[in-house]
Amino acid sequence: MSVTDARPNLILVSIDSLRADHCGFLGADSDLTPTMDRLASEGVAFRNAIATGPQTFSSMPAVFTGRHRPQTTLQSNTEIPHWQRRLVSIRSHFDRYGSLPERLQRLGYETAGFSPNPWMSANAGADRGFDHFADRSGSASDRRSHWLTDRVPARIRDRKSVEIGLDLLTSQSFFAKWEDYYGDLRATVRDLSEPYFLWVFLMDTHFPFITGRSHREEQSLVGMYASMLRSEGALRGDVDALADDATASAQRSYRDTVRAVDAFLERLLADTAGDDPALFVHADHGESFGEHGSYGHHHRQVFEENVHVPYLVHNAGDVGEVEAPTSLATIHDAVLRTAREGRFDPVETAAEAVFTASECGRNQAVRSDRVKYIRSREGELLFDLERDPEETANLADERPDLRREYERRLDEFVEHHEEVDRLAQAVRNVASVGGL
């Protein structure tokens, strides 16, 4: 295939739970990401990319819309489970702002998406705008067609423990490995008309850190599953701490999954080389391994291990590094600009400071290139990231002037996003009344 006009093919790869400090181009001292490192050296590397939130549902909707999800309480209807209310909230966000694939469709792109993540599934409305959407989240309507699920009695099929077991055995949701669906992905891409937009959400680096033999360099098969069982409670936010050896074992498994996602990129680039795509690669958030007393990302913390993420752009008309803070919410506009003009301006994506917050605003932060201010129900934290990159020395009392300055910035961010959301809702209401 060859592009017949100025619009380039586009690929967006979203990687769940990948920490910035495990990527060589961001300073990691291990050789886990050779493909990403090469792409970063040939393209644009964002050294201080910050997720809009520490979990998928507080981060990915902003990637697809360019807008933070509202920092408001989820719907108060307690007759449905919290996770269903969250899905409704995500769908409402897409209804309010539209999504990246919808806009690309209107520009003439054929669109395809692959997602095993329940928070970016058809149930969450993430399939809108895709001509082809492969939902491997385990919540898809076609889940019941698998021969194994058909043999499980309906009365026990929806129990959580049974659901997790079925996901493990059928390679869906958090147990999905890219090799399990790569054949379908490649066949879909071969049939796409140009220009095309491909989005892939990789779950390999999300707990339970299960990966194939070809990527296991630090953890054995037995060790991988033993680590999953030992760390399951902590990494899902149910217990306070892990023994040191259990933490080390989980980290070995995690590093092997980082190798796996890098191998995916190498394979995808080789198979799409003739299409000459512009490539955007990012993580949706990071992962904790005991820092600040937390594990995983279910605790909704906004420390660096959970919100500082890798982000690079390759073959989109520019080369270099961006040191200034960059919000993942800018990916939306960067992809659209590249679609329209064949390139984007990395400088336009950078900011003096960026905003990040957990769902419902329980933990909020504003981050510049050097200073990080966090406000939570437990109090205020202020860090000098240059001198204290691990965020251990709270300067809130020592530097009240700086604390007040960043508190003001945070209030301005919150007020701005709330106002934008109110205006968007008003426009939607008017359009609805007018039949537009």
mmCIF file with all atom_site columns, N, CA, C and O in Angstrom, residues 267-295:
data_model
loop_
_atom_site.group_PDB
_atom_site.id
_atom_site.type_symbol
_atom_site.label_atom_id
_atom_site.label_alt_id
_atom_site.label_comp_id
_atom_site.label_asym_id
_atom_site.label_entity_id
_atom_site.label_seq_id
_atom_site.pdbx_PDB_ins_code
_atom_site.Cartn_x
_atom_site.Cartn_y
_atom_site.Cartn_z
_atom_site.occupancy
_atom_site.B_iso_or_equiv
_atom_site.pdbx_formal_charge
_atom_site.auth_seq_id
_atom_site.auth_comp_id
_atom_site.auth_asym_id
_atom_site.auth_atom_id
_atom_site.pdbx_PDB_model_num
ATOM 1   N N  . ARG A 1 267 ? 8.002  -5.849 16.399 1.00 0.00 ? 267 ARG A N  1
ATOM 2   C CA . ARG A 1 267 ? 7.251  -6.649 15.442 1.00 0.00 ? 267 ARG A CA 1
ATOM 3   C C  . ARG A 1 267 ? 6.310  -5.784 14.617 1.00 0.00 ? 267 ARG A C  1
ATOM 4   O O  . ARG A 1 267 ? 6.231  -5.909 13.386 1.00 0.00 ? 267 ARG A O  1
ATOM 5   N N  . LEU A 1 268 ? 5.582  -4.887 15.280 1.00 0.00 ? 268 LEU A N  1
ATOM 6   C CA . LEU A 1 268 ? 4.624  -4.045 14.572 1.00 0.00 ? 268 LEU A CA 1
ATOM 7   C C  . LEU A 1 268 ? 5.324  -3.134 13.573 1.00 0.00 ? 268 LEU A C  1
ATOM 8   O O  . LEU A 1 268 ? 4.847  -2.956 12.440 1.00 0.00 ? 268 LEU A O  1
ATOM 9   N N  . LEU A 1 269 ? 6.442  -2.562 13.958 1.00 0.00 ? 269 LEU A N  1
ATOM 10  C CA . LEU A 1 269 ? 7.177  -1.688 13.049 1.00 0.00 ? 269 LEU A CA 1
ATOM 11  C C  . LEU A 1 269 ? 7.657  -2.431 11.817 1.00 0.00 ? 269 LEU A C  1
ATOM 12  O O  . LEU A 1 269 ? 7.603  -1.901 10.703 1.00 0.00 ? 269 LEU A O  1
ATOM 13  N N  . ALA A 1 270 ? 8.122  -3.650 12.008 1.00 0.00 ? 270 ALA A N  1
ATOM 14  C CA . ALA A 1 270 ? 8.573  -4.441 10.870 1.00 0.00 ? 270 ALA A CA 1
ATOM 15  C C  . ALA A 1 270 ? 7.424  -4.751 9.919  1.00 0.00 ? 270 ALA A C  1
ATOM 16  O O  . ALA A 1 270 ? 7.577  -4.687 8.694  1.00 0.00 ? 270 ALA A O  1
ATOM 17  N N  . ASP A 1 271 ? 6.259  -5.055 10.488 1.00 0.00 ? 271 ASP A N  1
ATOM 18  C CA . ASP A 1 271 ? 5.123  -5.463 9.663  1.00 0.00 ? 271 ASP A CA 1
ATOM 19  C C  . ASP A 1 271 ? 4.404  -4.288 9.005  1.00 0.00 ? 271 ASP A C  1
ATOM 20  O O  . ASP A 1 271 ? 3.623  -4.492 8.074  1.00 0.00 ? 271 ASP A O  1
ATOM 21  N N  . THR A 1 272 ? 4.627  -3.062 9.488  1.00 0.00 ? 272 THR A N  1
ATOM 22  C CA . THR A 1 272 ? 3.970  -1.899 8.894  1.00 0.00 ? 272 THR A CA 1
ATOM 23  C C  . THR A 1 272 ? 4.968  -0.949 8.233  1.00 0.00 ? 272 THR A C  1
ATOM 24  O O  . THR A 1 272 ? 4.604  0.172  7.870  1.00 0.00 ? 272 THR A O  1
ATOM 25  N N  . ALA A 1 273 ? 6.194  -1.401 8.059  1.00 0.00 ? 273 ALA A N  1
ATOM 26  C CA . ALA A 1 273 ? 7.239  -0.530 7.515  1.00 0.00 ? 273 ALA A CA 1
ATOM 27  C C  . ALA A 1 273 ? 6.836  0.040  6.157  1.00 0.00 ? 273 ALA A C  1
ATOM 28  O O  . ALA A 1 273 ? 7.111  1.206  5.850  1.00 0.00 ? 273 ALA A O  1
ATOM 29  N N  . GLY A 1 274 ? 6.185  -0.762 5.338  1.00 0.00 ? 274 GLY A N  1
ATOM 30  C CA . GLY A 1 274 ? 5.786  -0.294 4.016  1.00 0.00 ? 274 GLY A CA 1
ATOM 31  C C  . GLY A 1 274 ? 4.697  0.752  4.039  1.00 0.00 ? 274 GLY A C  1
ATOM 32  O O  . GLY A 1 274 ? 4.485  1.466  3.046  1.00 0.00 ? 274 GLY A O  1
ATOM 33  N N  . ASP A 1 275 ? 4.008  0.884  5.184  1.00 0.00 ? 275 ASP A N  1
ATOM 34  C CA . ASP A 1 275 ? 2.930  1.865  5.305  1.00 0.00 ? 275 ASP A CA 1
ATOM 35  C C  . ASP A 1 275 ? 3.432  3.220  5.795  1.00 0.00 ? 275 ASP A C  1
ATOM 36  O O  . ASP A 1 275 ? 2.676  4.202  5.799  1.00 0.00 ? 275 ASP A O  1
ATOM 37  N N  . ASP A 1 276 ? 4.691  3.251  6.247  1.00 0.00 ? 276 ASP A N  1
ATOM 38  C CA . ASP A 1 276 ? 5.338  4.486  6.688  1.00 0.00 ? 276 ASP A CA 1
ATOM 39  C C  . ASP A 1 276 ? 4.488  5.261  7.700  1.00 0.00 ? 276 ASP A C  1
ATOM 40  O O  . ASP A 1 276 ? 4.237  6.465  7.525  1.00 0.00 ? 276 ASP A O  1
ATOM 41  N N  . PRO A 1 277 ? 4.043  4.620  8.782  1.00 0.00 ? 277 PRO A N  1
ATOM 42  C CA . PRO A 1 277 ? 3.135  5.309  9.707  1.00 0.00 ? 277 PRO A CA 1
ATOM 43  C C  . PRO A 1 277 ? 3.850  6.286  10.639 1.00 0.00 ? 277 PRO A C  1
ATOM 44  O O  . PRO A 1 277 ? 5.019  6.104  10.992 1.00 0.00 ? 277 PRO A O  1
ATOM 45  N N  . ALA A 1 278 ? 3.131  7.308  11.055 1.00 0.00 ? 278 ALA A N  1
ATOM 46  C CA . ALA A 1 278 ? 3.553  8.111  12.201 1.00 0.00 ? 278 ALA A CA 1
ATOM 47  C C  . ALA A 1 278 ? 3.115  7.349  13.442 1.00 0.00 ? 278 ALA A C  1
ATOM 48  O O  . ALA A 1 278 ? 1.984  6.881  13.526 1.00 0.00 ? 278 ALA A O  1
ATOM 49  N N  . LEU A 1 279 ? 4.023  7.212  14.394 1.00 0.00 ? 279 LEU A N  1
ATOM 50  C CA . LEU A 1 279 ? 3.792  6.348  15.545 1.00 0.00 ? 279 LEU A CA 1
ATOM 51  C C  . LEU A 1 279 ? 3.819  7.154  16.838 1.00 0.00 ? 279 LEU A C  1
ATOM 52  O O  . LEU A 1 279 ? 4.769  7.902  17.095 1.00 0.00 ? 279 LEU A O  1
ATOM 53  N N  . PHE A 1 280 ? 2.796  6.986  17.660 1.00 0.00 ? 280 PHE A N  1
ATOM 54  C CA . PHE A 1 280 ? 2.698  7.603  18.978 1.00 0.00 ? 280 PHE A CA 1
ATOM 55  C C  . PHE A 1 280 ? 2.666  6.491  20.014 1.00 0.00 ? 280 PHE A C  1
ATOM 56  O O  . PHE A 1 280 ? 1.810  5.598  19.934 1.00 0.00 ? 280 PHE A O  1
ATOM 57  N N  . VAL A 1 281 ? 3.575  6.531  20.975 1.00 0.00 ? 281 VAL A N  1
ATOM 58  C CA . VAL A 1 281 ? 3.660  5.486  22.000 1.00 0.00 ? 281 VAL A CA 1
ATOM 59  C C  . VAL A 1 281 ? 3.639  6.139  23.377 1.00 0.00 ? 281 VAL A C  1
ATOM 60  O O  . VAL A 1 281 ? 4.402  7.084  23.630 1.00 0.00 ? 281 VAL A O  1
ATOM 61  N N  . HIS A 1 282 ? 2.792  5.645  24.257 1.00 0.00 ? 282 HIS A N  1
ATOM 62  C CA . HIS A 1 282 ? 2.738  6.208  25.609 1.00 0.00 ? 282 HIS A CA 1
ATOM 63  C C  . HIS A 1 282 ? 2.205  5.145  26.573 1.00 0.00 ? 282 HIS A C  1
ATOM 64  O O  . HIS A 1 282 ? 1.593  4.153  26.160 1.00 0.00 ? 282 HIS A O  1
ATOM 65  N N  . ALA A 1 283 ? 2.434  5.360  27.862 1.00 0.00 ? 283 ALA A N  1
ATOM 66  C CA . ALA A 1 283 ? 1.779  4.576  28.903 1.00 0.00 ? 283 ALA A CA 1
ATOM 67  C C  . ALA A 1 283 ? 0.609  5.375  29.444 1.00 0.00 ? 283 ALA A C  1
ATOM 68  O O  . ALA A 1 283 ? 0.591  6.605  29.386 1.00 0.00 ? 283 ALA A O  1
ATOM 69  N N  . ASP A 1 284 ? -0.393 4.670  29.979 1.00 0.00 ? 284 ASP A N  1
ATOM 70  C CA . ASP A 1 284 ? -1.538 5.409  30.528 1.00 0.00 ? 284 ASP A CA 1
ATOM 71  C C  . ASP A 1 284 ? -1.275 5.869  31.955 1.00 0.00 ? 284 ASP A C  1
ATOM 72  O O  . ASP A 1 284 ? -1.835 6.871  32.401 1.00 0.00 ? 284 ASP A O  1
ATOM 73  N N  . HIS A 1 285 ? -0.436 5.151  32.682 1.00 0.00 ? 285 HIS A N  1
ATOM 74  C CA . HIS A 1 285 ? -0.033 5.512  34.045 1.00 0.00 ? 285 HIS A CA 1
ATOM 75  C C  . HIS A 1 285 ? 1.105  4.578  34.427 1.00 0.00 ? 285 HIS A C  1
ATOM 76  O O  . HIS A 1 285 ? 1.535  3.733  33.629 1.00 0.00 ? 285 HIS A O  1
ATOM 77  N N  . GLY A 1 286 ? 1.627  4.719  35.652 1.00 0.00 ? 286 GLY A N  1
ATOM 78  C CA . GLY A 1 286 ? 2.726  3.889  36.094 1.00 0.00 ? 286 GLY A CA 1
ATOM 79  C C  . GLY A 1 286 ? 2.291  2.790  37.050 1.00 0.00 ? 286 GLY A C  1
ATOM 80  O O  . GLY A 1 286 ? 1.150  2.317  36.999 1.00 0.00 ? 286 GLY A O  1
ATOM 81  N N  . GLU A 1 287 ? 3.189  2.414  37.957 1.00 0.00 ? 287 GLU A N  1
ATOM 82  C CA . GLU A 1 287 ? 2.946  1.300  38.880 1.00 0.00 ? 287 GLU A CA 1
ATOM 83  C C  . GLU A 1 287 ? 3.853  1.462  40.090 1.00 0.00 ? 287 GLU A C  1
ATOM 84  O O  . GLU A 1 287 ? 5.019  1.839  39.952 1.00 0.00 ? 287 GLU A O  1
ATOM 85  N N  . SER A 1 288 ? 3.317  1.176  41.272 1.00 0.00 ? 288 SER A N  1
ATOM 86  C CA . SER A 1 288 ? 4.108  1.269  42.505 1.00 0.00 ? 288 SER A CA 1
ATOM 87  C C  . SER A 1 288 ? 4.587  -0.098 42.958 1.00 0.00 ? 288 SER A C  1
ATOM 88  O O  . SER A 1 288 ? 3.867  -1.090 42.824 1.00 0.00 ? 288 SER A O  1
ATOM 89  N N  . PHE A 1 289 ? 5.779  -0.120 43.505 1.00 0.00 ? 289 PHE A N  1
ATOM 90  C CA . PHE A 1 289 ? 6.326  -1.344 44.093 1.00 0.00 ? 289 PHE A CA 1
ATOM 91  C C  . PHE A 1 289 ? 6.831  -1.047 45.503 1.00 0.00 ? 289 PHE A C  1
ATOM 92  O O  . PHE A 1 289 ? 7.962  -1.359 45.856 1.00 0.00 ? 289 PHE A O  1
ATOM 93  N N  . GLY A 1 290 ? 5.991  -0.435 46.289 1.00 0.00 ? 290 GLY A N  1
ATOM 94  C CA . GLY A 1 290 ? 6.326  -0.154 47.681 1.00 0.00 ? 290 GLY A CA 1
ATOM 95  C C  . GLY A 1 290 ? 6.710  1.283  47.956 1.00 0.00 ? 290 GLY A C  1
ATOM 96  O O  . GLY A 1 290 ? 6.820  1.673  49.123 1.00 0.00 ? 290 GLY A O  1
ATOM 97  N N  . GLU A 1 291 ? 6.946  2.083  46.909 1.00 0.00 ? 291 GLU A N  1
ATOM 98  C CA . GLU A 1 291 ? 7.258  3.491  47.130 1.00 0.00 ? 291 GLU A CA 1
ATOM 99  C C  . GLU A 1 291 ? 6.063  4.163  47.823 1.00 0.00 ? 291 GLU A C  1
ATOM 100 O O  . GLU A 1 291 ? 4.904  3.922  47.480 1.00 0.00 ? 291 GLU A O  1
ATOM 101 N N  . HIS A 1 292 ? 6.375  5.005  48.779 1.00 0.00 ? 292 HIS A N  1
ATOM 102 C CA . HIS A 1 292 ? 5.342  5.735  49.533 1.00 0.00 ? 292 HIS A CA 1
ATOM 103 C C  . HIS A 1 292 ? 4.321  4.786  50.166 1.00 0.00 ? 292 HIS A C  1
ATOM 104 O O  . HIS A 1 292 ? 3.145  5.134  50.353 1.00 0.00 ? 292 HIS A O  1
ATOM 105 N N  . GLY A 1 293 ? 4.787  3.557  50.441 1.00 0.00 ? 293 GLY A N  1
ATOM 106 C CA . GLY A 1 293 ? 3.948  2.588  51.123 1.00 0.00 ? 293 GLY A CA 1
ATOM 107 C C  . GLY A 1 293 ? 2.834  2.006  50.288 1.00 0.00 ? 293 GLY A C  1
ATOM 108 O O  . GLY A 1 293 ? 1.873  1.436  50.835 1.00 0.00 ? 293 GLY A O  1
ATOM 109 N N  . SER A 1 294 ? 2.932  2.113  48.964 1.00 0.00 ? 294 SER A N  1
ATOM 110 C CA . SER A 1 294 ? 1.840  1.673  48.102 1.00 0.00 ? 294 SER A CA 1
ATOM 111 C C  . SER A 1 294 ? 2.337  0.681  47.054 1.00 0.00 ? 294 SER A C  1
ATOM 112 O O  . SER A 1 294 ? 3.516  0.674  46.684 1.00 0.00 ? 294 SER A O  1
ATOM 113 N N  . TYR A 1 295 ? 1.399  -0.130 46.566 1.00 0.00 ? 295 TYR A N  1
ATOM 114 C CA . TYR A 1 295 ? 1.689  -1.107 45.519 1.00 0.00 ? 295 TYR A CA 1
ATOM 115 C C  . TYR A 1 295 ? 0.619  -0.995 44.431 1.00 0.00 ? 295 TYR A C  1
ATOM 116 O O  . TYR A 1 295 ? -0.527 -0.668 44.704 1.00 0.00 ? 295 TYR A O  1
#
